[in-house]
PDB file of C-alpha atoms in Angstrom:
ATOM      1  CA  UNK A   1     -16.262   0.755  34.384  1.00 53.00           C
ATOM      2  CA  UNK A   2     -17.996   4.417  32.970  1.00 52.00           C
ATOM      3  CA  UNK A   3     -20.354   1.721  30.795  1.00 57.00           C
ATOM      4  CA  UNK A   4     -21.497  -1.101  33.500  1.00 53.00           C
ATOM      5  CA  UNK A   5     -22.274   2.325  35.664  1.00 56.00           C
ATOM      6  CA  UNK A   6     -23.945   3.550  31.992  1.00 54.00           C
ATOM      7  CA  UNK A   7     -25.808  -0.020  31.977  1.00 53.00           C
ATOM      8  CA  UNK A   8     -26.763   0.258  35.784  1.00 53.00           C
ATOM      9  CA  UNK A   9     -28.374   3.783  35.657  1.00 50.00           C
ATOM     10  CA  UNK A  10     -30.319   2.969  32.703  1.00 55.00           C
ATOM     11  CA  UNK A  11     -31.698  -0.759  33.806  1.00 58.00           C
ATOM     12  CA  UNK A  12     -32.223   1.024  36.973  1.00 53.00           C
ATOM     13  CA  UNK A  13     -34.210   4.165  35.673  1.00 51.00           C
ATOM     14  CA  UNK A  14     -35.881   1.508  32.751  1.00 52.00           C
ATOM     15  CA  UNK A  15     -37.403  -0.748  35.632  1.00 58.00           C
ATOM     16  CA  UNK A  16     -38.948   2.792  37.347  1.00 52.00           C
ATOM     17  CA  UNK A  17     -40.081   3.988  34.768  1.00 42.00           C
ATOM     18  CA  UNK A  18     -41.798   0.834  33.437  1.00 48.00           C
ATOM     19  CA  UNK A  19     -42.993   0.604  37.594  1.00 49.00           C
ATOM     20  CA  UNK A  20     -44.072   3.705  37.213  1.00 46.00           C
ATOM     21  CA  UNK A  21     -46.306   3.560  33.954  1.00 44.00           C
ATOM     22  CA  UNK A  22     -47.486   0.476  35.802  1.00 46.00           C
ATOM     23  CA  UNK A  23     -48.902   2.267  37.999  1.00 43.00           C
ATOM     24  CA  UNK A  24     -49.837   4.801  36.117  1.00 43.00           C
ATOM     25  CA  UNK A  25     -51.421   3.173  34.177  1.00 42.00           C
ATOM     26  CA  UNK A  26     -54.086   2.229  36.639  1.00 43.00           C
ATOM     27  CA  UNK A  27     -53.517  -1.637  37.226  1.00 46.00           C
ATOM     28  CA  UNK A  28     -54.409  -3.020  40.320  1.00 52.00           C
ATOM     29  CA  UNK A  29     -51.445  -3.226  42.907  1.00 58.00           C
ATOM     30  CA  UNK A  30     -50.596  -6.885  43.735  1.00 63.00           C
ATOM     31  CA  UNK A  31     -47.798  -8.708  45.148  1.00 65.00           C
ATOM     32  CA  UNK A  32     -47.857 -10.531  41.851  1.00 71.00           C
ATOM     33  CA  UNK A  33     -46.745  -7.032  39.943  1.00 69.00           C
ATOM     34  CA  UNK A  34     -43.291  -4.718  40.113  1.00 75.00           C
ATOM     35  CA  UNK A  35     -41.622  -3.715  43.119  1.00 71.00           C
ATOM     36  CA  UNK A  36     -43.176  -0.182  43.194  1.00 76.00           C
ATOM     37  CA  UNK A  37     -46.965  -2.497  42.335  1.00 79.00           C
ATOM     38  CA  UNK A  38     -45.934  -4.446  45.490  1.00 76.00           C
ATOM     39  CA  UNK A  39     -44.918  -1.688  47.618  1.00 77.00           C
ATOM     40  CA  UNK A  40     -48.256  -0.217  46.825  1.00 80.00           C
ATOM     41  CA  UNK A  41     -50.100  -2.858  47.707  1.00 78.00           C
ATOM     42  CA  UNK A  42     -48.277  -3.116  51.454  1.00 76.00           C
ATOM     43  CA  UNK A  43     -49.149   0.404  51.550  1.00 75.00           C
ATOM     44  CA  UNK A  44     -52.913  -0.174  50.730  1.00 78.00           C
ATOM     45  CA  UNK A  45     -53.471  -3.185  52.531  1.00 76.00           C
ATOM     46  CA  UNK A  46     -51.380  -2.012  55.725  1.00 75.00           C
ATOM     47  CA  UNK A  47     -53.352  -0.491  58.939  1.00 74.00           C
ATOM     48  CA  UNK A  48     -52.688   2.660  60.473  1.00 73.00           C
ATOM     49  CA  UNK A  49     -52.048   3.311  63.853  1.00 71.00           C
ATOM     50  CA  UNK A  50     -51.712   6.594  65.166  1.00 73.00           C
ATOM     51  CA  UNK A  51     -48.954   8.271  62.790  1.00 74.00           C
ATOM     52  CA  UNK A  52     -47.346   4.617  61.605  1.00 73.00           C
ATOM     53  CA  UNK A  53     -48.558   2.136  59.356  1.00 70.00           C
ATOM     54  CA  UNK A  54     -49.210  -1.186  60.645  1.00 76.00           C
ATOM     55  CA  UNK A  55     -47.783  -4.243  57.529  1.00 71.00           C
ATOM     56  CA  UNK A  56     -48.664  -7.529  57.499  1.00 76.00           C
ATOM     57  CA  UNK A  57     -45.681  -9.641  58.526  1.00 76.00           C
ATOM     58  CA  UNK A  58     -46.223 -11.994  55.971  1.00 80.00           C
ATOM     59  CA  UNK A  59     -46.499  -9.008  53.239  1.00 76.00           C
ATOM     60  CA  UNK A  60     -43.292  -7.234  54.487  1.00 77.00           C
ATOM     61  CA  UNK A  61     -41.340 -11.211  54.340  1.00 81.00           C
ATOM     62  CA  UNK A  62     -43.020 -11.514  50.564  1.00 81.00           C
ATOM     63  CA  UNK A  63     -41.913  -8.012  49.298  1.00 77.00           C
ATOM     64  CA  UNK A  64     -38.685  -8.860  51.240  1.00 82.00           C
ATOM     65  CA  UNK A  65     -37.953 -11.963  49.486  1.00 85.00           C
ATOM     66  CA  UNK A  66     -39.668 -10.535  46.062  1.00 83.00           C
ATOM     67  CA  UNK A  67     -36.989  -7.585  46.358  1.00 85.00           C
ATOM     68  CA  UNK A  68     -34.276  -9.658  47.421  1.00 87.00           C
ATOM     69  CA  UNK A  69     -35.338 -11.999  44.286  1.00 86.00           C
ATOM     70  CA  UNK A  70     -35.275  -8.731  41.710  1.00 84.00           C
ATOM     71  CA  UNK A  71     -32.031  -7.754  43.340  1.00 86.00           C
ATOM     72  CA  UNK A  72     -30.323 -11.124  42.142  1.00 89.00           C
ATOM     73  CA  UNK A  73     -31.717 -11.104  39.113  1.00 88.00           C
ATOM     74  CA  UNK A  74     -30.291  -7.475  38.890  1.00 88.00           C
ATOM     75  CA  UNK A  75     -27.018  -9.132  39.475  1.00 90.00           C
ATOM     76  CA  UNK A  76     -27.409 -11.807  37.258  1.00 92.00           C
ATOM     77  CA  UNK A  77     -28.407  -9.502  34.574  1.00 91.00           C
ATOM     78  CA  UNK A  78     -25.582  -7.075  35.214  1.00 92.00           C
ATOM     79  CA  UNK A  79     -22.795  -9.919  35.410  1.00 92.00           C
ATOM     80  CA  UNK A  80     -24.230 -11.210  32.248  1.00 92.00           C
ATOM     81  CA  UNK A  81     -23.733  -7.450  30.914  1.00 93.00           C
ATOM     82  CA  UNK A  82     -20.427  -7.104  32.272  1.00 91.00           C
ATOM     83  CA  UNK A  83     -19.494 -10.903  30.632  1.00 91.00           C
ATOM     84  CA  UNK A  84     -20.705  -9.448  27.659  1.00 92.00           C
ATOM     85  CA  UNK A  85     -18.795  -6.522  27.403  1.00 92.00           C
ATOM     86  CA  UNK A  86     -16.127  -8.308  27.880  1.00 91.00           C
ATOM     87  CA  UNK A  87     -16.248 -10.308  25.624  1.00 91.00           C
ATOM     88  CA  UNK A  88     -17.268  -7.061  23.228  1.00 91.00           C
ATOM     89  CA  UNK A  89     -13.949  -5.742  24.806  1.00 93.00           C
ATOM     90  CA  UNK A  90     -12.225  -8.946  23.865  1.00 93.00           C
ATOM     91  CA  UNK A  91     -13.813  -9.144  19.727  1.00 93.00           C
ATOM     92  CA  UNK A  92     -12.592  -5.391  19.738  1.00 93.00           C
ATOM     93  CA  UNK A  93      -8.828  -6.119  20.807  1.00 93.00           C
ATOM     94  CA  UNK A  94      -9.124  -9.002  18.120  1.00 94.00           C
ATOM     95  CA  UNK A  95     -10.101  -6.934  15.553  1.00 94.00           C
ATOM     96  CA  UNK A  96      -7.388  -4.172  16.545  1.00 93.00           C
ATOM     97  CA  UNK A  97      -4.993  -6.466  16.403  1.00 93.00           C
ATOM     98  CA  UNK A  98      -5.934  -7.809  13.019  1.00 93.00           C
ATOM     99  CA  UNK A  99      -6.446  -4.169  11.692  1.00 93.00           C
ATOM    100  CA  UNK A 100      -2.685  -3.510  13.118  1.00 93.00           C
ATOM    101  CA  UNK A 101      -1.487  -6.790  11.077  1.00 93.00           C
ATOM    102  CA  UNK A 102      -3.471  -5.759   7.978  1.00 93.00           C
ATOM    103  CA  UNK A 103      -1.807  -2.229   8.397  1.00 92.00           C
ATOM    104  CA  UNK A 104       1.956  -3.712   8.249  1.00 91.00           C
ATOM    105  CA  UNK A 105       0.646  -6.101   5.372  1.00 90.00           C
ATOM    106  CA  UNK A 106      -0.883  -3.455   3.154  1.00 89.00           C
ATOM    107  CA  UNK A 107       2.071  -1.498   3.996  1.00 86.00           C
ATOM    108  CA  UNK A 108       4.378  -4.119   2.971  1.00 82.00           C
ATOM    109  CA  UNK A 109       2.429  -4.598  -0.304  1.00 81.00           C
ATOM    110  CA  UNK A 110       2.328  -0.849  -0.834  1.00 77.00           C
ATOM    111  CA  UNK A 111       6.183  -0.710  -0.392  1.00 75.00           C
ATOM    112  CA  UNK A 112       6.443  -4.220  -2.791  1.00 73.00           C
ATOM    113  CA  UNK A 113       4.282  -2.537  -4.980  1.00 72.00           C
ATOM    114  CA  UNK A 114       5.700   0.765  -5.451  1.00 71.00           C
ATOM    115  CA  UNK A 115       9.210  -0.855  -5.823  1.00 68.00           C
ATOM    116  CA  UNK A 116      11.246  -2.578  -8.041  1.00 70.00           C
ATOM    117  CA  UNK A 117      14.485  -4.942  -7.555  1.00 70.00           C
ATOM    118  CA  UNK A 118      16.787  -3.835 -10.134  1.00 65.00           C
ATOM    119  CA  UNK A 119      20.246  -5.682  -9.594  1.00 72.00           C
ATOM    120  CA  UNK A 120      18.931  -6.787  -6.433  1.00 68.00           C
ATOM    121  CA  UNK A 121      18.034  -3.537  -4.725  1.00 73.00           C
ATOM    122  CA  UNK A 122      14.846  -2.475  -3.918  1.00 72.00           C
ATOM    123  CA  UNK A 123      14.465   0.152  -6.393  1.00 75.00           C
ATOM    124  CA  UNK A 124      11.461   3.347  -6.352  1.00 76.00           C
ATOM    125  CA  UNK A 125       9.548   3.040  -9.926  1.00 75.00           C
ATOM    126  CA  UNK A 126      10.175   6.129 -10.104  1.00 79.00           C
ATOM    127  CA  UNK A 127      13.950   6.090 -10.114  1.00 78.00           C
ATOM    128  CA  UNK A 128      14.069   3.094 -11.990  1.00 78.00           C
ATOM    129  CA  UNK A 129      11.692   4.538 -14.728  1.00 82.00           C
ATOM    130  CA  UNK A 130      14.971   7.595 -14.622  1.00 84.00           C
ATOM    131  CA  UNK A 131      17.707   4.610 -14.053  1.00 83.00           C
ATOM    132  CA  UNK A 132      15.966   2.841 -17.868  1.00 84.00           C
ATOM    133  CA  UNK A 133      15.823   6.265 -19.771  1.00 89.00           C
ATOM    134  CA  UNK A 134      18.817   7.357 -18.484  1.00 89.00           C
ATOM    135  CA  UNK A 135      20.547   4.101 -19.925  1.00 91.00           C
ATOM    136  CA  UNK A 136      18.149   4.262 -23.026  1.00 93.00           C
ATOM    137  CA  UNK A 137      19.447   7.637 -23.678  1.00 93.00           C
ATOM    138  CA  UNK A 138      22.965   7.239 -23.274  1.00 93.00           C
ATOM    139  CA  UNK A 139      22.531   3.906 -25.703  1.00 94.00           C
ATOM    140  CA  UNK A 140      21.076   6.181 -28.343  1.00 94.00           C
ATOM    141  CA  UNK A 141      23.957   8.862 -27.904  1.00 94.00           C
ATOM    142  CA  UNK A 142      26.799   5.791 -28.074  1.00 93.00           C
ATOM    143  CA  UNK A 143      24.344   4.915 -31.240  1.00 93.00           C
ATOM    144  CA  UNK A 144      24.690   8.173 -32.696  1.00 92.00           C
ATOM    145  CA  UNK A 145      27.982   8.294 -32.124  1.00 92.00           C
ATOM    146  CA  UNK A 146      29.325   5.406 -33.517  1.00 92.00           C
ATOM    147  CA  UNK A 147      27.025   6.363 -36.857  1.00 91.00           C
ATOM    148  CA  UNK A 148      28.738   9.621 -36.927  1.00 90.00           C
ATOM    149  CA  UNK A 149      32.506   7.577 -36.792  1.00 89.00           C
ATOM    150  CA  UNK A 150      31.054   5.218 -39.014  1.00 89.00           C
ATOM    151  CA  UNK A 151      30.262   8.318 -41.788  1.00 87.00           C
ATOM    152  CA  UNK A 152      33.654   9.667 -40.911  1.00 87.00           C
ATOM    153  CA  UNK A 153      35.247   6.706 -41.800  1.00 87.00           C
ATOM    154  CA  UNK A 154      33.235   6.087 -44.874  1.00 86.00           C
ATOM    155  CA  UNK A 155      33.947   9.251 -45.458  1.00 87.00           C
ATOM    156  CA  UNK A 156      37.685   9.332 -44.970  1.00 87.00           C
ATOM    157  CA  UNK A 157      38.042   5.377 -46.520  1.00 87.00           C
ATOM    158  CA  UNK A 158      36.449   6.964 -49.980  1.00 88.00           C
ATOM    159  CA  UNK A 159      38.838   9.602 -50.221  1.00 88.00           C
ATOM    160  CA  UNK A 160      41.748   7.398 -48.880  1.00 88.00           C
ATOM    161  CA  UNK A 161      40.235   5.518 -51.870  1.00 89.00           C
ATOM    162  CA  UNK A 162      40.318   8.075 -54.556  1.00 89.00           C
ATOM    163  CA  UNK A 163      43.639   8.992 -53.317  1.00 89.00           C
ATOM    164  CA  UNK A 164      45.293   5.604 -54.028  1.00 91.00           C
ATOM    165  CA  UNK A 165      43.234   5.424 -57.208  1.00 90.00           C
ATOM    166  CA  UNK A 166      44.898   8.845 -58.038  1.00 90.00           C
ATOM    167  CA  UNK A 167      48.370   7.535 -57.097  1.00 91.00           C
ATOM    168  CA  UNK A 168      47.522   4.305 -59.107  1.00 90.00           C
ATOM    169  CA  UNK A 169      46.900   6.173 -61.989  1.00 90.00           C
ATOM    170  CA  UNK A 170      50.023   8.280 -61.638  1.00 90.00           C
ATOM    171  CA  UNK A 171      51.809   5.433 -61.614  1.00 90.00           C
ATOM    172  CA  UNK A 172      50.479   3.859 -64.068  1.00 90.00           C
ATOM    173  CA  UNK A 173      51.479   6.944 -66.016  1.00 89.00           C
ATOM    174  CA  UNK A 174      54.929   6.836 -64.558  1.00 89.00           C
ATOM    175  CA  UNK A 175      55.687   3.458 -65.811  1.00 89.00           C
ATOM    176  CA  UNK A 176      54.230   4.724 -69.127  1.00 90.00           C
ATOM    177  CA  UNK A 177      56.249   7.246 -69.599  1.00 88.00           C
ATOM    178  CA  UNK A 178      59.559   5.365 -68.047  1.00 87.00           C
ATOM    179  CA  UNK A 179      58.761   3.030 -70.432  1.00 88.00           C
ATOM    180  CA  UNK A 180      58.807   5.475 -73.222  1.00 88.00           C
ATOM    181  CA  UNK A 181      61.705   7.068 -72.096  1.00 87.00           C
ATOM    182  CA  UNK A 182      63.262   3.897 -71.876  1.00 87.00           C
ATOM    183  CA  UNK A 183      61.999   2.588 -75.433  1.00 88.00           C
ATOM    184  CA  UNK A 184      63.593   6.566 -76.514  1.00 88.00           C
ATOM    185  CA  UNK A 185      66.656   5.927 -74.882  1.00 87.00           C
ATOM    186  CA  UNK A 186      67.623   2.276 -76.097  1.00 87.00           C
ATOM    187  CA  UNK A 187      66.415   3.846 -80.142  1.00 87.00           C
ATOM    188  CA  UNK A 188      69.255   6.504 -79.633  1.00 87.00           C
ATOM    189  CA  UNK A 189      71.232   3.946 -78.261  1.00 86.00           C
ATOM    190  CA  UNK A 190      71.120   2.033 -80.905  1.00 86.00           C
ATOM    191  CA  UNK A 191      71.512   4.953 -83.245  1.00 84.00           C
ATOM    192  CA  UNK A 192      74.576   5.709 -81.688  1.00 84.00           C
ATOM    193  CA  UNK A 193      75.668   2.278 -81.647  1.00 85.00           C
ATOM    194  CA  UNK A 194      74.431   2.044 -85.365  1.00 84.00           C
ATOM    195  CA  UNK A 195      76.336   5.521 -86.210  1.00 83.00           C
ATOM    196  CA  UNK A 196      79.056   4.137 -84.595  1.00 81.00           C
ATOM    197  CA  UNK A 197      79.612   1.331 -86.315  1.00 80.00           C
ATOM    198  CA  UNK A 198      78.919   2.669 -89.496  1.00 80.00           C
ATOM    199  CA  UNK A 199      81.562   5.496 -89.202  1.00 78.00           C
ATOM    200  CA  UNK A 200      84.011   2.718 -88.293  1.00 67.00           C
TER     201      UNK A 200
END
């Protein structure tokens, strides 16, 4: 409402003004010209009688019918305004409407964007970026670990190793010398036997 009252003032005070530099201007008043041209003209070509001024009727119907004439066209003009503004009113509801959608979209996007399904929940990259190194890290530490059991054992297997070698060996030695004592034992034996026989 503020801006048809806006858009009456100002055709209102245009069409004066523009009367007035008419006029102003020094063309001839006419019935043909503005209102204020018109009004002039009555004025001029009017008689006066005593303190009033005597019109032609014939003027006075014209300048009736020429104001009544601007006054629709006034109306026309300001309808046509109005229709127009509404329809300005109507593009900028549209295009707040749109910029609302394209809001929630870009939003949407943003969110999409800035997040990642990991086992099917919308995930922050952020926390995902800590969920991955978190995981790669504790993969390296089992890696590490397992290395370090993997020495061990090496470690322990080699001297499990050189301790059945060692045992090997001492049996090896065992048997040796069993079978030395045993290869003694049967010579005396048979000594014996041998002395035996022979003192018989």
């Amino acid at each position: 409402m503020k801006r048809n009252s806006y858009l009456l003032l100002f055709i209102f005070l245009f069409t004066t003004v523009y009367s007035q530099e008419q006029t102003d201007s020094g063309s001839p008043a006419t019935m043909n010209g503005s209102l204020d041209q018109q009004f002039e003209y009555v004025l001029q070509k009017s008689n006066n009688f005593q303190e009033y001024k005597v019109v032609k009727k014939e003027h006075l119907l014209l300048l009736k019918k020429n104001s009544i004439d601007s006054s629709n066209r006034f109306k026309k003009e300001l309808i046509a305004i109005k229709d127009q503004v509404a329809g300005h009113n109507q593009e900028v509801k549209i295009l707040k409407d749109t910029l609302a959608t394209t809001k929630v979209e870009l939003e949407k996007l943003q969110s999409a964007q800035n997040n990642i399904l990991f086992l099917g929940a919308p995930v922050s990259k952020t926390n995902y970026n800590l969920i991955m190194w978190g995981i790669v890290a504790v993969l390296l530490l089992l890696v590490f670990v397992i290395l370090f059991q993997m020495k061990s054992a090496k470690s322990v297997a080699k001297e499990a190793k050189e301790a059945i070698d060692k045992m090997e060996k001492e049996f090896d030695d065992y048997k040796q010398k069993a079978l030395e004592k045993e290869q003694k034992l049967g010579r005396q034996l048979q000594d014996e036997i041998n002395k035996h026989k022979a003192s018989k």
